[in-house]
């Protein structure tokens, strides 16, 4: 018989954080409560035909009123850390000017409750719900939005950094820019997939590049404001959806090709934030559509961060080395490639390893967090009300296995936040697309931890893939 020790599981590092994530508009509801201003999502979701089934975030999972129950459930699930977002228009109903103390009070109570439950709060300052008042003045097309974001970030740091040590500035720059201001068209396994986000604009390339520039400028302003107003030791970084070229076979040539394409794919965001310049390949490709910027802007944008957060779901492409001009060749994805249930979600767990490794080798940050990974599945609720999502368990086991591979090679991944703690409003996909570890019955607001919540609890307890 084999010795039990033969089966010892490889562990994550001792200080690895087992987290879950959410975002304000997707869960909170109470859009007018306590003096909140309108956000672009309050406007957009009410335009008929924009959202699947015309769903809106008006009620969502009523987290604004049920946050205590939700924190208790996370605690029972063994969560170490919770990444939530702060709704800017709750804090500044007009985007700037006078803050609304009642809005701040909600997050202050939320943070206290998390700390009481032994859960570390990680706050995202912007998860897409721009104050409508700022959109009316040009939104992300205007530089003033970047300045307003800096002020908002400073105000939050001043008031919450005594209890919140970690802040993410902006969630998914790439998507807020491209999906929100142009809309994107992809082909996944031969099928067209279109994705649009609020405010649902259709800008030309020059304006789109300027929006991207204003977003990274806002990030830099926020980093500086948090440094100026935060308590000593407050940490800050971006939470970007990393566009990753995964080498199809791990050879030095293919890895070099993957680094090259990954830097290019992230030129407007992570790359300029980390290097303080727009890379040559981007400026060449943009030509006359390149954004207007100054040297001072680049300094602000590249203000040093404490960590890089990356949201990782899919590879942007598989690549191999080539002697063509670009230096890489894209490998087509077969129609038989396995998929999770969102239209865009091909199942490629190795992207967790490669996203972490390429972030490390290209930009060499001090720390990396996986700020999101997870999947939508077609959960089964049985006659006793139990919720089964074996495919989410399969997904998480594979994804976390790849992340364990990364930490075992010394890549400084400090934690992972599963998207998502609870079922929630999947933007224009509505409520039918369920990403939660905890099921929500939208009729009754009853919460039920799924099979995957039990998996998460055991994995977190063992600090290993189970
Ligand atoms: C995003 C957001 C989340 C999504 C999640 C699943 O990446 O779109 O950060 O709000 O709900 O990624 O699609």
Tab-separated table of C-alpha atoms and ligand atoms in Angstrom:
chain	number	residue	atom	x	y	z
A	1	UNK	CA	0.000	0.000	0.000
A	2	UNK	CA	1.188	3.515	-0.731
A	3	UNK	CA	2.029	5.756	2.206
A	4	UNK	CA	-0.553	8.495	2.807
A	5	UNK	CA	2.257	11.027	2.451
A	6	UNK	CA	2.509	10.103	-1.224
A	7	UNK	CA	-0.735	11.982	-1.688
A	8	UNK	CA	0.388	15.184	0.042
A	9	UNK	CA	-1.180	18.049	-1.861
A	10	UNK	CA	1.018	20.860	-3.170
A	11	UNK	CA	0.009	23.934	-1.191
A	12	UNK	CA	-0.306	27.568	-2.118
A	13	UNK	CA	2.023	29.905	-0.186
A	14	UNK	CA	0.962	30.360	3.467
A	15	UNK	CA	-0.199	33.943	2.976
A	16	UNK	CA	-2.217	33.162	-0.186
A	17	UNK	CA	-5.613	34.881	-0.145
A	18	UNK	CA	-8.752	32.905	-1.036
A	19	UNK	CA	-11.078	35.639	-2.164
A	20	UNK	CA	-14.361	36.255	-3.936
A	21	UNK	CA	-15.392	39.306	-5.975
A	22	UNK	CA	-18.430	41.395	-6.861
A	23	UNK	CA	-19.317	44.827	-8.247
A	24	UNK	CA	-21.748	47.464	-7.005
A	25	UNK	CA	-24.157	47.722	-9.927
A	26	UNK	CA	-24.353	43.968	-10.316
A	27	UNK	CA	-25.507	43.289	-6.748
A	28	UNK	CA	-26.552	46.324	-4.731
A	29	UNK	CA	-29.934	47.465	-6.023
A	30	UNK	CA	-31.370	50.532	-4.192
A	31	UNK	CA	-30.445	52.899	-7.026
A	32	UNK	CA	-31.941	55.978	-5.371
A	33	UNK	CA	-31.294	55.184	-1.727
A	34	UNK	CA	-29.727	57.687	0.648
A	35	UNK	CA	-29.031	60.379	-1.908
A	36	UNK	CA	-27.313	58.259	-4.574
A	37	UNK	CA	-26.936	59.934	-7.974
A	38	UNK	CA	-27.684	58.164	-11.247
A	39	UNK	CA	-24.975	56.162	-12.946
A	40	UNK	CA	-24.602	55.438	-16.652
A	41	UNK	CA	-25.863	51.914	-15.934
A	42	UNK	CA	-29.057	53.241	-14.336
A	43	UNK	CA	-29.642	55.090	-17.598
A	44	UNK	CA	-28.490	52.455	-20.043
A	45	UNK	CA	-30.271	49.461	-18.483
A	46	UNK	CA	-33.583	51.286	-18.836
A	47	UNK	CA	-33.221	51.712	-22.601
A	48	UNK	CA	-35.554	49.045	-24.014
A	49	UNK	CA	-33.725	46.263	-25.814
A	50	UNK	CA	-30.271	46.944	-24.410
A	51	UNK	CA	-30.377	44.301	-21.675
A	52	UNK	CA	-31.409	40.670	-22.043
A	53	UNK	CA	-35.085	40.465	-20.972
A	54	UNK	CA	-34.806	44.195	-20.209
A	55	UNK	CA	-33.314	43.255	-16.822
A	56	UNK	CA	-31.962	46.146	-14.740
A	57	UNK	CA	-29.916	46.504	-11.554
A	58	UNK	CA	-32.797	48.251	-9.752
A	59	UNK	CA	-33.146	45.394	-7.279
A	60	UNK	CA	-30.345	43.014	-8.253
A	61	UNK	CA	-29.646	40.832	-5.207
A	62	UNK	CA	-30.651	43.615	-2.832
A	63	UNK	CA	-27.188	43.530	-1.308
A	64	UNK	CA	-27.469	47.162	-0.197
A	65	UNK	CA	-30.000	46.021	2.375
A	66	UNK	CA	-28.864	42.420	2.881
A	67	UNK	CA	-25.115	42.926	3.171
A	68	UNK	CA	-24.947	41.494	6.701
A	69	UNK	CA	-26.481	38.190	5.619
A	70	UNK	CA	-24.179	38.142	2.585
A	71	UNK	CA	-21.089	38.639	4.714
A	72	UNK	CA	-22.214	35.875	7.060
A	73	UNK	CA	-22.524	33.532	4.067
A	74	UNK	CA	-19.049	34.462	2.831
A	75	UNK	CA	-17.655	33.815	6.276
A	76	UNK	CA	-19.298	30.390	6.356
A	77	UNK	CA	-17.697	29.684	2.980
A	78	UNK	CA	-14.228	30.282	4.428
A	79	UNK	CA	-13.506	33.437	2.424
A	80	UNK	CA	-10.275	35.281	3.395
A	81	UNK	CA	-10.845	38.395	1.305
A	82	UNK	CA	-13.691	40.145	-0.485
A	83	UNK	CA	-13.231	42.389	-3.512
A	84	UNK	CA	-16.240	44.706	-3.814
A	85	UNK	CA	-16.657	47.938	-5.719
A	86	UNK	CA	-17.695	51.345	-4.475
A	87	UNK	CA	-20.387	53.082	-6.466
A	88	UNK	CA	-18.967	56.505	-7.348
A	89	UNK	CA	-22.426	58.161	-7.622
A	90	UNK	CA	-23.313	57.014	-4.096
A	91	UNK	CA	-20.315	59.012	-2.866
A	92	UNK	CA	-20.457	61.925	-5.307
A	93	UNK	CA	-24.010	62.033	-6.703
A	94	UNK	CA	-22.897	64.633	-9.255
A	95	UNK	CA	-19.539	63.033	-9.915
A	96	UNK	CA	-17.655	65.834	-8.199
A	97	UNK	CA	-18.313	68.704	-5.811
A	98	UNK	CA	-20.146	67.831	-2.607
A	99	UNK	CA	-19.751	64.293	-1.239
A	100	UNK	CA	-22.756	62.439	0.148
A	101	UNK	CA	-21.927	61.195	3.669
A	102	UNK	CA	-24.768	58.673	3.643
A	103	UNK	CA	-23.274	56.951	0.608
A	104	UNK	CA	-19.927	56.673	2.341
A	105	UNK	CA	-21.666	55.367	5.424
A	106	UNK	CA	-22.886	52.278	3.575
A	107	UNK	CA	-19.335	51.258	2.630
A	108	UNK	CA	-18.045	52.128	6.053
A	109	UNK	CA	-20.583	49.761	7.643
A	110	UNK	CA	-19.831	47.111	5.034
A	111	UNK	CA	-16.129	47.297	5.829
A	112	UNK	CA	-16.743	47.091	9.587
A	113	UNK	CA	-18.931	44.046	9.105
A	114	UNK	CA	-16.280	42.373	6.912
A	115	UNK	CA	-13.569	43.010	9.472
A	116	UNK	CA	-15.808	41.633	12.207
A	117	UNK	CA	-16.187	38.466	10.112
A	118	UNK	CA	-12.409	38.216	9.664
A	119	UNK	CA	-12.635	38.974	5.919
A	120	UNK	CA	-10.103	41.384	4.386
A	121	UNK	CA	-11.749	44.143	2.348
A	122	UNK	CA	-10.293	44.960	-1.108
A	123	UNK	CA	-12.133	47.914	-2.649
A	124	UNK	CA	-12.384	48.654	-6.370
A	125	UNK	CA	-13.022	52.334	-6.976
A	126	UNK	CA	-14.534	52.040	-10.425
A	127	UNK	CA	-16.411	49.065	-11.760
A	128	UNK	CA	-18.117	50.839	-14.652
A	129	UNK	CA	-20.873	52.858	-12.936
A	130	UNK	CA	-19.800	56.362	-13.945
A	131	UNK	CA	-21.956	59.137	-12.482
A	132	UNK	CA	-24.415	60.112	-15.217
A	133	UNK	CA	-23.699	63.770	-14.421
A	134	UNK	CA	-20.108	63.243	-15.624
A	135	UNK	CA	-21.254	61.361	-18.711
A	136	UNK	CA	-23.408	64.381	-19.534
A	137	UNK	CA	-20.216	66.449	-19.537
A	138	UNK	CA	-18.353	64.082	-21.879
A	139	UNK	CA	-17.659	61.086	-19.637
A	140	UNK	CA	-14.385	59.315	-20.372
A	141	UNK	CA	-13.940	61.410	-23.514
A	142	UNK	CA	-13.153	64.303	-21.218
A	143	UNK	CA	-9.913	64.700	-19.267
A	144	UNK	CA	-11.950	66.285	-16.491
A	145	UNK	CA	-13.333	62.850	-15.648
A	146	UNK	CA	-9.779	61.761	-14.803
A	147	UNK	CA	-9.386	64.706	-12.429
A	148	UNK	CA	-12.772	63.998	-10.824
A	149	UNK	CA	-11.737	60.364	-10.360
A	150	UNK	CA	-8.585	61.482	-8.579
A	151	UNK	CA	-10.629	63.583	-6.150
A	152	UNK	CA	-13.058	60.760	-5.502
A	153	UNK	CA	-10.170	58.335	-4.882
A	154	UNK	CA	-8.561	60.754	-2.429
A	155	UNK	CA	-11.833	61.164	-0.549
A	156	UNK	CA	-12.274	57.395	-0.245
A	157	UNK	CA	-8.680	56.905	0.915
A	158	UNK	CA	-9.096	59.628	3.510
A	159	UNK	CA	-12.224	58.001	4.907
A	160	UNK	CA	-11.681	54.263	4.523
A	161	UNK	CA	-7.940	53.579	4.491
A	162	UNK	CA	-7.889	53.280	8.282
A	163	UNK	CA	-9.669	49.945	7.662
A	164	UNK	CA	-9.191	49.139	3.972
A	165	UNK	CA	-5.550	48.486	3.144
A	166	UNK	CA	-5.933	47.517	-0.500
A	167	UNK	CA	-7.503	49.459	-3.336
A	168	UNK	CA	-7.955	48.680	-7.019
A	169	UNK	CA	-8.388	51.775	-9.149
A	170	UNK	CA	-10.323	50.811	-12.281
A	171	UNK	CA	-11.802	47.476	-13.323
A	172	UNK	CA	-11.029	46.257	-16.843
A	173	UNK	CA	-9.781	49.281	-18.730
A	174	UNK	CA	-9.855	47.395	-22.040
A	175	UNK	CA	-13.519	46.519	-21.736
A	176	UNK	CA	-14.756	49.789	-20.343
A	177	UNK	CA	-13.071	51.527	-23.262
A	178	UNK	CA	-13.769	49.183	-26.162
A	179	UNK	CA	-17.074	47.606	-25.148
A	180	UNK	CA	-18.437	50.831	-23.678
A	181	UNK	CA	-17.344	53.250	-26.388
A	182	UNK	CA	-17.391	51.222	-29.606
A	183	UNK	CA	-18.840	47.749	-28.882
A	184	UNK	CA	-16.865	44.671	-29.845
A	185	UNK	CA	-17.511	41.866	-32.317
A	186	UNK	CA	-15.800	38.531	-31.846
A	187	UNK	CA	-16.154	35.172	-33.480
A	188	UNK	CA	-16.098	32.325	-30.961
A	189	UNK	CA	-16.046	28.847	-32.447
A	190	UNK	CA	-17.476	30.155	-35.667
A	191	UNK	CA	-20.305	32.075	-33.981
A	192	UNK	CA	-20.490	35.868	-33.902
A	193	UNK	CA	-20.531	37.391	-30.400
A	194	UNK	CA	-21.271	41.108	-29.924
A	195	UNK	CA	-20.720	42.824	-26.597
A	196	UNK	CA	-21.654	46.379	-25.654
A	197	UNK	CA	-21.541	48.132	-22.303
A	198	UNK	CA	-22.834	51.477	-21.025
A	199	UNK	CA	-22.716	54.195	-22.192
A	200	UNK	CA	-23.027	52.313	-25.505
A	201	UNK	CA	-21.225	54.843	-27.717
A	202	UNK	CA	-19.828	54.236	-31.202
A	203	UNK	CA	-16.678	56.352	-31.286
A	204	UNK	CA	-14.091	56.552	-34.036
A	205	UNK	CA	-10.591	55.176	-33.419
A	206	UNK	CA	-9.011	58.510	-32.490
A	207	UNK	CA	-11.660	59.256	-29.857
A	208	UNK	CA	-11.471	55.688	-28.591
A	209	UNK	CA	-7.708	55.998	-28.088
A	210	UNK	CA	-8.306	59.250	-26.214
A	211	UNK	CA	-10.838	57.547	-23.948
A	212	UNK	CA	-8.218	54.870	-23.228
A	213	UNK	CA	-5.673	57.568	-22.416
A	214	UNK	CA	-8.091	59.390	-20.096
A	215	UNK	CA	-8.817	56.128	-18.280
A	216	UNK	CA	-5.153	55.390	-17.547
A	217	UNK	CA	-4.646	59.022	-16.607
A	218	UNK	CA	-7.514	58.627	-14.117
A	219	UNK	CA	-5.794	55.540	-12.734
A	220	UNK	CA	-2.558	57.489	-12.233
A	221	UNK	CA	-4.383	60.385	-10.597
A	222	UNK	CA	-6.071	57.938	-8.230
A	223	UNK	CA	-2.763	56.277	-7.330
A	224	UNK	CA	-1.322	59.685	-6.472
A	225	UNK	CA	-4.393	60.741	-4.504
A	226	UNK	CA	-4.364	57.504	-2.506
A	227	UNK	CA	-0.658	57.970	-1.737
A	228	UNK	CA	-1.392	61.523	-0.584
A	229	UNK	CA	-4.504	60.795	1.511
A	230	UNK	CA	-4.205	57.134	2.498
A	231	UNK	CA	-2.840	55.907	5.804
A	232	UNK	CA	0.764	54.677	5.609
A	233	UNK	CA	0.871	51.154	4.217
A	234	UNK	CA	-2.187	51.588	1.973
A	235	UNK	CA	-1.655	49.585	-1.205
A	236	UNK	CA	-3.017	50.310	-4.656
A	237	UNK	CA	-2.964	48.908	-8.175
A	238	UNK	CA	-5.141	48.400	-11.275
A	239	UNK	CA	-7.560	45.496	-11.926
A	240	UNK	CA	-7.152	44.963	-15.641
A	241	UNK	CA	-8.577	42.317	-17.911
A	242	UNK	CA	-5.291	40.951	-19.129
A	243	UNK	CA	-5.218	40.194	-22.855
A	244	UNK	CA	-2.901	37.279	-23.010
A	245	UNK	CA	-1.188	35.467	-25.863
A	246	UNK	CA	-0.703	31.918	-24.582
A	247	UNK	CA	2.199	29.972	-26.092
A	248	UNK	CA	0.707	26.812	-27.508
A	249	UNK	CA	3.816	24.838	-26.568
A	250	UNK	CA	6.196	26.015	-23.835
A	251	UNK	CA	9.408	26.586	-25.791
A	252	UNK	CA	11.689	29.621	-25.310
A	253	UNK	CA	10.849	30.892	-28.819
A	254	UNK	CA	7.107	30.588	-28.321
A	255	UNK	CA	7.294	32.261	-24.909
A	256	UNK	CA	9.180	35.166	-26.459
A	257	UNK	CA	6.504	35.447	-29.132
A	258	UNK	CA	3.810	35.356	-26.431
A	259	UNK	CA	5.554	38.137	-24.491
A	260	UNK	CA	5.734	40.252	-27.601
A	261	UNK	CA	2.079	39.911	-28.514
A	262	UNK	CA	0.938	40.275	-24.889
A	263	UNK	CA	2.819	43.550	-24.486
A	264	UNK	CA	1.236	44.818	-27.701
A	265	UNK	CA	-2.263	43.691	-26.682
A	266	UNK	CA	-1.924	45.621	-23.412
A	267	UNK	CA	-0.125	48.647	-24.851
A	268	UNK	CA	-2.808	51.202	-23.984
A	269	UNK	CA	-3.201	49.977	-20.418
A	270	UNK	CA	-0.883	47.774	-18.339
A	271	UNK	CA	2.110	48.467	-20.543
A	272	UNK	CA	1.939	52.263	-20.399
A	273	UNK	CA	1.143	52.113	-16.671
A	274	UNK	CA	4.216	50.009	-15.999
A	275	UNK	CA	6.671	51.526	-18.462
A	276	UNK	CA	5.588	55.169	-18.666
A	277	UNK	CA	5.449	55.120	-22.450
A	278	UNK	CA	3.274	53.945	-25.283
A	279	UNK	CA	5.194	51.172	-27.024
A	280	UNK	CA	6.412	51.590	-30.580
A	281	UNK	CA	4.158	48.920	-32.053
A	282	UNK	CA	1.063	50.675	-30.645
A	283	UNK	CA	2.055	54.147	-31.824
A	284	UNK	CA	2.883	52.780	-35.267
A	285	UNK	CA	-0.420	50.957	-35.505
A	286	UNK	CA	-2.404	53.970	-34.225
A	287	UNK	CA	-0.669	56.419	-36.579
A	288	UNK	CA	-2.714	59.618	-36.806
A	289	UNK	CA	-5.272	58.142	-34.421
A	290	UNK	CA	-2.791	58.071	-31.528
A	291	UNK	CA	-4.081	59.893	-28.424
A	292	UNK	CA	-2.952	63.395	-27.464
A	293	UNK	CA	-0.729	63.244	-24.381
A	294	UNK	CA	2.065	65.039	-22.584
A	295	UNK	CA	5.203	63.794	-20.829
A	296	UNK	CA	3.620	64.856	-17.563
A	297	UNK	CA	0.613	62.591	-18.317
A	298	UNK	CA	2.953	59.639	-18.805
A	299	UNK	CA	4.578	60.319	-15.441
A	300	UNK	CA	1.206	60.366	-13.719
A	301	UNK	CA	0.009	57.232	-15.528
A	302	UNK	CA	3.103	55.312	-14.480
A	303	UNK	CA	2.970	56.303	-10.799
A	304	UNK	CA	4.401	53.229	-9.042
A	305	UNK	CA	1.810	50.694	-7.892
A	306	UNK	CA	2.033	48.031	-5.187
A	307	UNK	CA	0.535	45.239	-7.240
A	308	UNK	CA	-1.051	44.412	-10.552
A	309	UNK	CA	-4.539	42.920	-10.457
A	310	UNK	CA	-5.566	40.887	-13.487
A	311	UNK	CA	-8.965	39.493	-14.406
A	312	UNK	CA	-8.327	36.242	-16.211
A	313	UNK	CA	-10.936	34.201	-18.045
A	314	UNK	CA	-9.722	33.415	-21.557
A	315	UNK	CA	-6.575	33.696	-23.641
A	316	UNK	CA	-6.870	36.416	-26.235
A	317	UNK	CA	-5.162	33.957	-28.535
A	318	UNK	CA	-2.838	30.959	-28.657
A	319	UNK	CA	0.436	31.752	-30.379
A	320	UNK	CA	3.657	30.287	-31.664
A	321	UNK	CA	6.867	31.925	-32.836
A	322	UNK	CA	7.130	32.922	-36.461
A	323	UNK	CA	9.729	34.593	-38.642
A	324	UNK	CA	7.095	36.958	-40.071
A	325	UNK	CA	7.339	40.686	-39.268
A	326	UNK	CA	5.168	40.470	-36.144
A	327	UNK	CA	7.281	37.632	-34.729
A	328	UNK	CA	4.284	35.461	-33.854
A	329	UNK	CA	1.532	33.529	-35.485
A	330	UNK	CA	-1.963	33.100	-34.073
A	331	UNK	CA	-3.173	29.516	-33.762
A	332	UNK	CA	-6.834	29.195	-34.755
A	333	UNK	CA	-9.141	27.867	-32.037
A	334	UNK	CA	-11.021	24.777	-33.120
A	335	UNK	CA	-14.795	24.584	-33.020
A	336	UNK	CA	-14.396	21.494	-30.824
A	337	UNK	CA	-12.565	23.507	-28.122
A	338	UNK	CA	-14.529	23.067	-24.839
A	339	UNK	CA	-16.601	25.983	-23.597
A	340	UNK	CA	-18.339	27.283	-20.493
A	341	UNK	CA	-21.797	28.774	-20.850
A	342	UNK	CA	-21.101	32.481	-21.570
A	343	UNK	CA	-20.903	32.920	-25.349
A	344	UNK	CA	-17.316	34.225	-25.131
A	345	UNK	CA	-16.020	31.751	-22.582
A	346	UNK	CA	-13.789	29.068	-24.045
A	347	UNK	CA	-12.391	26.734	-21.392
A	348	UNK	CA	-8.636	27.288	-21.213
A	349	UNK	CA	-7.529	26.956	-17.584
A	350	UNK	CA	-3.830	27.249	-18.501
A	351	UNK	CA	-4.424	30.939	-19.114
A	352	UNK	CA	-4.286	31.375	-15.315
A	353	UNK	CA	-0.708	30.154	-15.318
A	354	UNK	CA	0.316	32.086	-18.401
A	355	UNK	CA	-1.373	35.355	-17.464
A	356	UNK	CA	0.474	35.306	-14.135
A	357	UNK	CA	3.768	34.265	-15.687
A	358	UNK	CA	3.654	36.795	-18.530
A	359	UNK	CA	2.624	39.609	-16.173
A	360	UNK	CA	5.658	38.705	-14.111
A	361	UNK	CA	8.115	38.379	-16.967
A	362	UNK	CA	6.942	41.440	-18.932
A	363	UNK	CA	6.255	43.968	-16.151
A	364	UNK	CA	7.855	42.433	-13.089
A	365	UNK	CA	5.401	43.761	-10.463
A	366	UNK	CA	6.067	43.253	-6.753
A	367	UNK	CA	2.804	41.379	-6.322
A	368	UNK	CA	0.064	39.985	-8.547
A	369	UNK	CA	-3.565	39.360	-7.659
A	370	UNK	CA	-5.985	37.462	-9.837
A	371	UNK	CA	-8.787	39.939	-9.312
A	372	UNK	CA	-11.319	37.742	-11.151
A	373	UNK	CA	-11.707	34.317	-12.584
A	374	UNK	CA	-14.765	32.097	-12.649
A	375	UNK	CA	-17.487	30.939	-14.985
A	376	UNK	CA	-21.182	30.901	-15.701
A	377	UNK	CA	-22.860	27.499	-15.583
A	378	UNK	CA	-26.367	26.120	-15.912
A	379	UNK	CA	-26.880	25.225	-12.266
A	380	UNK	CA	-29.311	22.496	-11.286
A	381	UNK	CA	-31.610	23.121	-8.331
A	382	UNK	CA	-32.922	19.774	-7.078
A	383	UNK	CA	-36.235	18.998	-5.385
A	384	UNK	CA	-34.702	19.666	-1.952
A	385	UNK	CA	-33.397	23.051	-3.017
A	386	UNK	CA	-29.755	21.939	-3.252
A	387	UNK	CA	-27.804	23.583	-6.059
A	388	UNK	CA	-25.423	21.528	-8.168
A	389	UNK	CA	-22.770	23.068	-10.401
A	390	UNK	CA	-20.259	20.283	-10.917
A	391	UNK	CA	-18.872	21.999	-14.004
A	392	UNK	CA	-17.996	25.092	-11.964
A	393	UNK	CA	-16.149	22.801	-9.547
A	394	UNK	CA	-14.332	21.278	-12.519
A	395	UNK	CA	-13.520	24.747	-13.837
A	396	UNK	CA	-12.217	26.050	-10.500
A	397	UNK	CA	-10.167	22.937	-9.821
A	398	UNK	CA	-8.431	23.269	-13.172
A	399	UNK	CA	-7.970	27.033	-12.978
A	400	UNK	CA	-6.625	26.906	-9.432
A	401	UNK	CA	-4.361	24.008	-10.383
A	402	UNK	CA	-2.774	26.229	-12.994
A	403	UNK	CA	-2.412	29.032	-10.473
A	404	UNK	CA	-0.784	26.667	-8.024
A	405	UNK	CA	1.672	25.825	-10.794
A	406	UNK	CA	2.452	29.552	-11.026
A	407	UNK	CA	3.008	30.062	-7.289
A	408	UNK	CA	5.127	26.905	-7.079
A	409	UNK	CA	7.442	28.428	-9.709
A	410	UNK	CA	7.873	31.507	-7.528
A	411	UNK	CA	5.571	33.874	-9.438
A	412	UNK	CA	4.360	36.336	-6.760
A	413	UNK	CA	0.608	35.675	-7.000
A	414	UNK	CA	-0.756	36.734	-3.625
A	415	UNK	CA	-4.361	35.733	-4.026
A	416	UNK	CA	-7.301	34.907	-6.227
A	417	UNK	CA	-10.815	36.369	-6.239
A	418	UNK	CA	-13.435	34.061	-7.696
A	419	UNK	CA	-16.001	35.833	-9.818
A	420	UNK	CA	-18.420	35.782	-8.173
A	421	UNK	CA	-19.520	35.433	-4.570
A	422	UNK	CA	-23.215	35.528	-5.567
A	423	UNK	CA	-25.257	35.181	-8.722
A	424	UNK	CA	-25.760	38.687	-10.051
A	425	UNK	CA	-26.631	40.903	-13.001
A	426	UNK	CA	-24.272	39.876	-15.800
A	427	UNK	CA	-24.459	43.322	-17.451
A	428	UNK	CA	-26.340	43.107	-20.767
A	429	UNK	CA	-26.506	39.319	-20.290
A	430	UNK	CA	-29.048	39.887	-17.506
A	431	UNK	CA	-29.812	37.553	-14.623
A	432	UNK	CA	-29.928	34.302	-16.596
A	433	UNK	CA	-26.143	34.031	-16.676
A	434	UNK	CA	-25.170	32.804	-13.226
A	435	UNK	CA	-21.575	33.221	-12.023
A	436	UNK	CA	-22.052	32.783	-8.261
A	437	UNK	CA	-20.694	30.320	-5.745
A	438	UNK	CA	-23.890	31.212	-3.911
A	439	UNK	CA	-27.170	30.831	-5.758
A	440	UNK	CA	-29.755	33.607	-5.572
A	441	UNK	CA	-33.445	33.005	-6.181
A	442	UNK	CA	-34.405	36.340	-7.719
A	443	UNK	CA	-38.089	35.944	-6.775
A	444	UNK	CA	-37.496	35.441	-3.065
A	445	UNK	CA	-33.879	36.687	-2.685
A	446	UNK	CA	-33.100	33.386	-0.971
A	447	UNK	CA	-29.392	32.584	-0.998
A	448	UNK	CA	-28.179	28.975	-1.257
A	449	UNK	CA	-24.490	28.041	-1.308
A	450	UNK	CA	-23.848	25.824	-4.334
A	451	UNK	CA	-21.707	22.708	-4.540
A	452	UNK	CA	-18.879	25.001	-5.701
A	453	UNK	CA	-19.120	26.925	-2.395
A	454	UNK	CA	-18.392	23.655	-0.569
A	455	UNK	CA	-15.449	23.078	-2.928
A	456	UNK	CA	-14.148	26.580	-2.279
A	457	UNK	CA	-14.408	26.120	1.479
A	458	UNK	CA	-12.414	22.903	1.456
A	459	UNK	CA	-9.784	24.275	-0.964
A	460	UNK	CA	-9.370	27.424	1.161
A	461	UNK	CA	-9.133	25.316	4.336
A	462	UNK	CA	-6.424	23.104	2.822
A	463	UNK	CA	-4.795	26.024	0.942
A	464	UNK	CA	-4.559	23.616	-1.977
A	465	UNK	CA	-6.488	22.311	-4.968
A	466	UNK	CA	-8.960	19.670	-3.771
B	1	LIG	C1	-16.195	41.838	-16.275
B	1	LIG	C2	-16.508	42.272	-14.945
B	1	LIG	C3	-17.455	41.400	-14.222
B	1	LIG	C4	-18.181	40.337	-15.024
B	1	LIG	C5	-17.403	39.059	-15.090
B	1	LIG	C6	-18.084	37.947	-15.847
B	1	LIG	O1	-15.136	41.368	-16.439
B	1	LIG	O2	-17.023	41.918	-17.178
B	1	LIG	O3	-15.398	42.578	-14.185
B	1	LIG	O4	-18.291	42.390	-13.773
B	1	LIG	O5	-19.437	40.109	-14.526
B	1	LIG	O6	-16.178	39.270	-15.696
B	1	LIG	O7	-18.285	38.284	-17.172
